[in-house]
Short mmCIF file of C-alpha atoms in Angstrom, two decimals:
data_model
loop_
_atom_site.label_atom_id
_atom_site.label_comp_id
_atom_site.label_asym_id
_atom_site.label_seq_id
_atom_site.Cartn_x
_atom_site.Cartn_y
_atom_site.Cartn_z
CA UNK W 1 99.85 95.26 94.98
CA UNK W 2 100.33 98.88 93.92
CA UNK W 3 97.96 101.40 95.48
CA UNK W 4 95.08 101.96 93.07
CA UNK W 5 94.62 105.64 93.96
CA UNK W 6 91.65 107.54 92.53
CA UNK W 7 89.27 106.56 89.77
CA UNK W 8 88.45 110.19 89.02
CA UNK W 9 90.60 113.24 89.66
CA UNK W 10 94.08 113.66 91.13
CA UNK W 11 95.61 111.18 93.57
CA UNK W 12 95.18 113.20 96.74
CA UNK W 13 94.38 111.89 100.20
CA UNK W 14 91.77 113.33 102.54
CA UNK W 15 93.29 116.63 103.70
CA UNK W 16 96.80 115.24 103.38
CA UNK W 17 96.62 112.16 105.65
CA UNK W 18 99.03 109.32 104.75
CA UNK W 19 98.03 106.86 102.01
CA UNK W 20 97.61 103.12 102.45
CA UNK W 21 96.63 100.14 100.32
CA UNK W 22 93.61 97.98 101.20
CA UNK W 23 95.22 94.80 99.85
CA UNK W 24 98.26 95.35 102.09
CA UNK W 25 97.06 95.37 105.73
CA UNK W 26 100.55 96.14 106.95
CA UNK W 27 100.18 99.64 105.47
CA UNK W 28 97.35 100.45 107.91
CA UNK W 29 98.05 98.03 110.78
CA UNK W 30 98.13 100.89 113.31
CA UNK W 31 95.11 102.74 111.90
CA UNK W 32 92.24 104.08 113.96
CA UNK W 33 90.38 105.17 110.82
CA UNK W 34 90.77 104.39 107.13
CA UNK W 35 89.16 106.61 104.48
CA UNK W 36 87.87 104.64 101.49
CA UNK W 37 86.52 106.14 98.26
CA UNK W 38 83.50 104.57 96.56
CA UNK W 39 83.14 106.47 93.25
CA UNK W 40 79.96 104.73 92.10
CA UNK W 41 76.72 106.11 90.65
CA UNK W 42 75.46 103.03 88.82
CA UNK W 43 72.59 102.74 91.30
CA UNK W 44 71.02 106.14 90.70
CA UNK W 45 67.36 106.46 89.74
CA UNK W 46 67.48 110.12 88.67
CA UNK W 47 70.61 112.28 88.20
CA UNK W 48 74.04 110.57 88.11
CA UNK W 49 77.30 112.27 89.07
CA UNK W 50 78.15 110.93 92.52
CA UNK W 51 81.08 109.01 91.05
CA UNK W 52 82.90 112.33 91.38
CA UNK W 53 81.92 112.69 95.04
CA UNK W 54 84.97 111.10 96.73
CA UNK W 55 87.42 113.33 94.88
CA UNK W 56 85.35 116.44 95.65
CA UNK W 57 85.01 115.59 99.36
CA UNK W 58 88.74 114.93 99.71
CA UNK W 59 89.70 118.27 98.17
CA UNK W 60 86.96 120.59 99.46
CA UNK W 61 88.85 122.71 101.97
CA UNK W 62 90.40 126.17 101.78
CA UNK W 63 93.06 125.29 104.37
CA UNK W 64 96.39 123.57 103.60
CA UNK W 65 96.15 119.82 103.07
CA UNK W 66 98.69 119.20 105.79
CA UNK W 67 97.14 116.36 107.79
CA UNK W 68 96.05 118.62 110.65
CA UNK W 69 92.63 120.07 111.55
CA UNK W 70 92.21 121.41 115.11
CA UNK W 71 88.51 121.54 116.01
CA UNK W 72 87.51 124.79 117.71
CA UNK W 73 84.43 123.16 119.20
CA UNK W 74 85.82 119.82 120.38
CA UNK W 75 89.38 120.96 121.17
CA UNK W 76 91.03 118.03 119.43
CA UNK W 77 92.96 117.62 116.19
CA UNK W 78 91.43 114.44 114.81
CA UNK W 79 93.95 114.03 112.00
CA UNK W 80 96.75 114.15 114.57
CA UNK W 81 95.09 112.57 117.62
CA UNK W 82 93.82 109.62 115.58
CA UNK W 83 95.88 107.53 113.18
CA UNK W 84 94.03 108.20 109.91
CA UNK W 85 94.93 106.76 106.49
CA UNK W 86 93.38 107.13 103.05
CA UNK W 87 93.19 103.95 100.95
CA UNK W 88 92.15 105.72 97.77
CA UNK W 89 89.21 104.51 95.71
CA UNK W 90 87.84 101.03 95.33
CA UNK W 91 87.57 100.16 91.64
CA UNK W 92 83.82 100.36 90.96
CA UNK W 93 82.59 100.07 87.37
CA UNK W 94 79.12 101.59 87.06
CA UNK W 95 78.16 99.02 84.43
CA UNK W 96 78.47 96.11 86.89
CA UNK W 97 76.74 96.92 90.16
CA UNK W 98 77.07 93.46 91.74
CA UNK W 99 80.83 93.25 91.14
CA UNK W 100 81.33 96.82 92.32
CA UNK W 101 79.37 96.36 95.54
CA UNK W 102 81.19 93.09 96.26
CA UNK W 103 84.56 94.83 95.90
CA UNK W 104 83.51 97.54 98.32
CA UNK W 105 82.25 95.01 100.87
CA UNK W 106 85.64 93.30 100.76
CA UNK W 107 87.35 96.64 101.43
CA UNK W 108 85.03 97.63 104.29
CA UNK W 109 85.47 94.23 105.94
CA UNK W 110 89.26 94.40 105.58
CA UNK W 111 89.38 97.75 107.36
CA UNK W 112 87.06 96.61 110.16
CA UNK W 113 88.98 93.35 110.59
CA UNK W 114 92.18 95.39 111.01
CA UNK W 115 90.58 97.08 114.02
CA UNK W 116 89.94 100.40 112.30
CA UNK W 117 86.82 102.38 111.49
CA UNK W 118 86.09 102.63 107.75
CA UNK W 119 84.81 106.02 106.61
CA UNK W 120 83.53 105.58 103.07
CA UNK W 121 83.12 108.51 100.69
CA UNK W 122 80.36 107.94 98.14
CA UNK W 123 79.09 107.48 95.63
CA UNK W 124 75.34 106.91 95.55
CA UNK W 125 73.55 105.32 98.48
CA UNK W 126 73.63 101.82 97.04
CA UNK W 127 77.08 101.61 98.64
CA UNK W 128 75.54 101.50 102.14
CA UNK W 129 74.74 97.81 101.59
CA UNK W 130 78.38 96.68 101.22
CA UNK W 131 79.66 99.26 103.71
CA UNK W 132 77.45 98.17 106.59
CA UNK W 133 77.59 94.49 105.61
CA UNK W 134 81.39 94.47 105.57
CA UNK W 135 81.49 96.04 109.03
CA UNK W 136 78.78 93.71 110.39
CA UNK W 137 80.66 90.66 109.12
CA UNK W 138 83.44 91.60 111.51
CA UNK W 139 81.42 92.74 114.52
CA UNK W 140 78.60 90.24 114.10
CA UNK W 141 75.59 90.10 111.80
CA UNK W 142 72.67 91.74 113.58
CA UNK W 143 75.01 93.21 116.21
CA UNK W 144 75.53 96.58 114.52
CA UNK W 145 72.70 99.11 114.56
CA UNK W 146 72.33 101.72 111.83
CA UNK W 147 71.68 105.45 112.22
CA UNK W 148 70.61 106.82 108.86
CA UNK W 149 70.24 110.51 107.94
CA UNK W 150 68.34 110.88 104.68
CA UNK W 151 65.40 112.49 102.93
CA UNK W 152 64.47 109.04 101.61
CA UNK W 153 63.88 105.72 103.34
CA UNK W 154 65.82 103.72 100.69
CA UNK W 155 63.69 100.68 101.43
CA UNK W 156 62.40 100.00 97.92
CA UNK W 157 62.28 96.43 96.65
CA UNK W 158 62.83 95.95 92.92
CA UNK W 159 63.57 99.10 90.95
CA UNK W 160 64.16 99.08 87.20
CA UNK W 161 64.27 95.27 87.38
CA UNK W 162 67.16 95.24 89.87
CA UNK W 163 67.50 94.32 93.53
CA UNK W 164 70.29 96.87 93.91
CA UNK W 165 70.19 100.64 93.63
CA UNK W 166 70.33 103.74 95.76
CA UNK W 167 66.68 103.41 96.75
CA UNK W 168 67.00 99.84 98.07
CA UNK W 169 70.08 99.30 100.28
CA UNK W 170 68.25 99.50 103.61
CA UNK W 171 65.79 96.77 102.63
CA UNK W 172 68.65 94.54 101.45
CA UNK W 173 70.54 95.10 104.72
CA UNK W 174 67.55 94.02 106.77
CA UNK W 175 66.61 91.08 104.53
CA UNK W 176 70.17 89.76 104.64
CA UNK W 177 70.30 89.89 108.43
CA UNK W 178 73.30 92.19 108.44
CA UNK W 179 71.27 94.82 110.35
CA UNK W 180 68.16 94.25 112.46
CA UNK W 181 65.06 96.14 111.42
CA UNK W 182 64.33 97.08 115.02
CA UNK W 183 67.78 98.64 115.34
CA UNK W 184 67.42 100.76 112.23
CA UNK W 185 66.99 104.49 112.94
CA UNK W 186 66.15 106.87 110.09
CA UNK W 187 66.09 110.62 110.63
CA UNK W 188 65.03 113.39 108.26
CA UNK W 189 62.61 111.57 105.93
CA UNK W 190 60.21 113.74 103.93
CA UNK W 191 58.50 114.22 100.60
CA UNK W 192 56.40 111.83 98.54
CA UNK W 193 58.22 108.49 98.49
CA UNK W 194 57.92 105.64 99.40
CA UNK W 195 54.30 104.58 99.04
CA UNK W 196 51.98 102.79 101.48
CA UNK W 197 53.11 99.24 100.60
CA UNK W 198 56.73 100.00 101.38
CA UNK W 199 55.83 101.87 104.57
CA UNK W 200 53.86 98.83 105.71
CA UNK W 201 56.93 96.62 105.10
CA UNK W 202 59.04 99.05 107.15
CA UNK W 203 56.56 98.92 110.02
CA UNK W 204 56.61 95.12 109.93
CA UNK W 205 60.41 95.22 110.35
CA UNK W 206 59.93 97.52 113.38
CA UNK W 207 62.09 100.24 111.87
CA UNK W 208 62.02 103.65 113.55
CA UNK W 209 61.72 106.42 110.97
CA UNK W 210 61.61 110.06 112.04
CA UNK W 211 59.87 112.10 109.35
CA UNK W 212 60.66 115.82 109.30
CA UNK W 213 57.24 116.81 110.65
CA UNK W 214 57.96 114.80 113.81
CA UNK W 215 61.52 116.16 113.98
CA UNK W 216 60.23 119.74 113.79
CA UNK W 217 57.40 119.16 116.29
CA UNK W 218 59.54 117.38 118.89
CA UNK W 219 62.93 118.93 118.19
CA UNK W 220 65.94 117.22 116.66
CA UNK W 221 67.76 116.72 119.97
CA UNK W 222 64.80 114.89 121.51
CA UNK W 223 64.50 112.60 118.49
CA UNK W 224 68.23 111.87 118.54
CA UNK W 225 68.22 111.05 122.24
CA UNK W 226 65.38 108.59 121.74
CA UNK W 227 67.08 107.03 118.72
CA UNK W 228 70.37 106.63 120.60
CA UNK W 229 68.63 104.59 123.29
CA UNK W 230 67.35 102.17 120.67
CA UNK W 231 70.63 102.01 118.76
CA UNK W 232 72.70 100.90 121.74
CA UNK W 233 70.31 98.18 122.90
CA UNK W 234 71.71 94.68 122.19
CA UNK W 235 74.20 95.95 119.61
CA UNK W 236 78.00 96.02 119.68
CA UNK W 237 78.38 99.16 117.61
CA UNK W 238 76.70 101.72 115.38
CA UNK W 239 77.10 102.35 111.67
CA UNK W 240 76.38 105.94 110.61
CA UNK W 241 75.11 106.55 107.08
CA UNK W 242 74.76 110.18 105.98
CA UNK W 243 73.02 111.10 102.73
CA UNK W 244 73.64 114.79 102.07
CA UNK W 245 70.12 115.15 100.69
CA UNK W 246 68.91 115.10 104.32
CA UNK W 247 69.95 118.77 104.14
CA UNK W 248 67.65 121.19 102.35
CA UNK W 249 68.78 121.61 98.71
CA UNK W 250 69.07 125.34 99.35
CA UNK W 251 72.16 124.44 101.40
CA UNK W 252 73.17 121.24 99.57
CA UNK W 253 72.14 121.46 95.90
CA UNK W 254 74.83 119.08 94.65
CA UNK W 255 72.89 115.84 94.96
CA UNK W 256 70.97 113.57 92.64
CA UNK W 257 67.50 113.55 94.24
CA UNK W 258 66.98 116.91 96.00
CA UNK W 259 63.95 117.17 98.30
CA UNK W 260 62.99 120.59 99.74
CA UNK W 261 62.29 121.03 103.43
CA UNK W 262 65.29 119.37 105.06
CA UNK W 263 67.88 120.01 107.75
CA UNK W 264 70.13 123.01 107.79
CA UNK W 265 73.82 122.22 107.37
CA UNK W 266 74.32 123.28 111.01
CA UNK W 267 71.75 120.73 112.20
CA UNK W 268 73.46 117.94 110.28
CA UNK W 269 76.91 118.77 111.64
CA UNK W 270 75.57 118.96 115.20
CA UNK W 271 73.75 115.64 114.76
CA UNK W 272 76.81 113.89 113.34
CA UNK W 273 78.88 115.23 116.23
CA UNK W 274 76.41 113.84 118.73
CA UNK W 275 76.29 110.42 117.06
CA UNK W 276 80.06 110.02 116.95
CA UNK W 277 80.66 111.46 120.41
CA UNK W 278 77.89 109.63 122.27
CA UNK W 279 77.73 106.29 120.43
CA UNK W 280 80.26 103.50 119.72
CA UNK W 281 80.58 104.18 115.99
CA UNK W 282 82.24 101.35 114.04
CA UNK W 283 81.66 102.60 110.49
CA UNK W 284 80.56 105.69 108.56
CA UNK W 285 79.60 106.54 105.01
CA UNK W 286 78.86 109.94 103.47
CA UNK W 287 76.97 109.63 100.20
CA UNK W 288 75.16 111.36 97.34
CA UNK W 289 77.51 114.33 96.87
CA UNK W 290 77.12 115.00 93.14
CA UNK W 291 79.52 117.77 92.03
CA UNK W 292 77.93 118.32 88.58
CA UNK W 293 74.89 119.91 90.29
CA UNK W 294 76.78 121.79 93.00
CA UNK W 295 77.12 125.56 93.25
CA UNK W 296 80.40 127.07 94.50
CA UNK W 297 81.28 123.61 95.88
CA UNK W 298 79.02 124.13 98.89
CA UNK W 299 77.76 120.53 98.98
CA UNK W 300 81.30 119.17 98.67
CA UNK W 301 82.36 121.48 101.52
CA UNK W 302 79.50 120.13 103.62
CA UNK W 303 80.52 116.53 102.86
CA UNK W 304 84.10 117.34 103.85
CA UNK W 305 82.96 118.87 107.13
CA UNK W 306 80.65 115.94 107.90
CA UNK W 307 83.72 113.67 107.72
CA UNK W 308 85.77 116.06 109.86
CA UNK W 309 82.99 116.39 112.42
CA UNK W 310 82.73 112.60 112.68
CA UNK W 311 86.51 112.24 113.07
CA UNK W 312 86.73 115.01 115.66
CA UNK W 313 83.90 113.57 117.75
CA UNK W 314 85.46 110.09 117.64
CA UNK W 315 88.77 111.57 118.78
CA UNK W 316 87.10 113.50 121.61
CA UNK W 317 85.13 110.44 122.74
CA UNK W 318 88.38 108.46 122.98
CA UNK W 319 90.16 111.26 124.83
CA UNK W 320 87.36 111.54 127.37
CA UNK W 321 87.25 107.75 127.82
CA UNK W 322 90.98 107.81 128.63
CA UNK W 323 90.39 110.16 131.56
CA UNK W 324 90.79 113.84 132.17
CA UNK W 325 88.28 116.65 131.89
CA UNK W 326 85.22 115.68 129.81
CA UNK W 327 84.24 117.85 126.89
CA UNK W 328 81.96 120.71 127.88
CA UNK W 329 80.04 122.21 124.93
CA UNK W 330 79.23 125.35 126.95
CA UNK W 331 82.88 126.16 127.66
CA UNK W 332 83.88 129.53 126.13
CA UNK W 333 86.34 129.23 123.25
CA UNK W 334 89.19 131.07 124.96
CA UNK W 335 88.65 129.64 128.44
CA UNK W 336 91.87 128.19 129.97
CA UNK W 337 93.98 129.38 127.03
#
């Protein structure tokens, strides 16, 4: 089958990595990571536009798209040290949410079954259901924990008469058994949704949700350390789901449901680095980048750097596991040069 490529925008790969085709496993048989685009905004409850997110994330960089990105902090070049491919976009028609989500689940499972880590570029957050389900089908239902950065819990039940949407994927994941409620870690929640009934349901599932007041009072690092201990208990791997609206809209305006009072972009990048360096990550998605509401592409740049930070931390984790000098975050930049 011919590579589908992009649904929106030019056919470019993430920062120039080689292309592959999901339906042809031989094209990514040696992959460590496969980038997958999910240009879908049919699950939005407010402002659409995230269908243009994958294209924006792929292109948002001022450096040459040459398949190389040395990390100053982690001292690796993830695009060279890992074997990374870009499969293009999954065909996702916003008028048919069930078909679109099923197609994405097939793609995520295919990548995981090939022994690679899928990194999915959204798209609205409804795509987390097929992303995490596809990965869990390979590693074992209930054996993959989920670390979820978001302003919103996304645990609604029926919205606008539908079981699927960007405010409901986390409930569907738990109800289906793909992810255990007591291995579901949410960080960065704030604002005025959901209501008491939904919060009670979340408590009954034994979810652990860190609202921003707690994060500020205790410190982000302390909350992450606690969450990591839960995530690695009785689970084979961790799925990381990053909604860019976890960041304050002053630093990430290009999103459909902005909620003031969130992370700084620096906090998100540091947190993603910690997750992917310290935990056995088996899947990632980065969602809710909506270019129509962005200013100077700053949200798209953040989405791009979230992906790069995840890749670099995965590469550094593997290098350290193979032996040699472990990464030291206090090491001066020019030391041993």
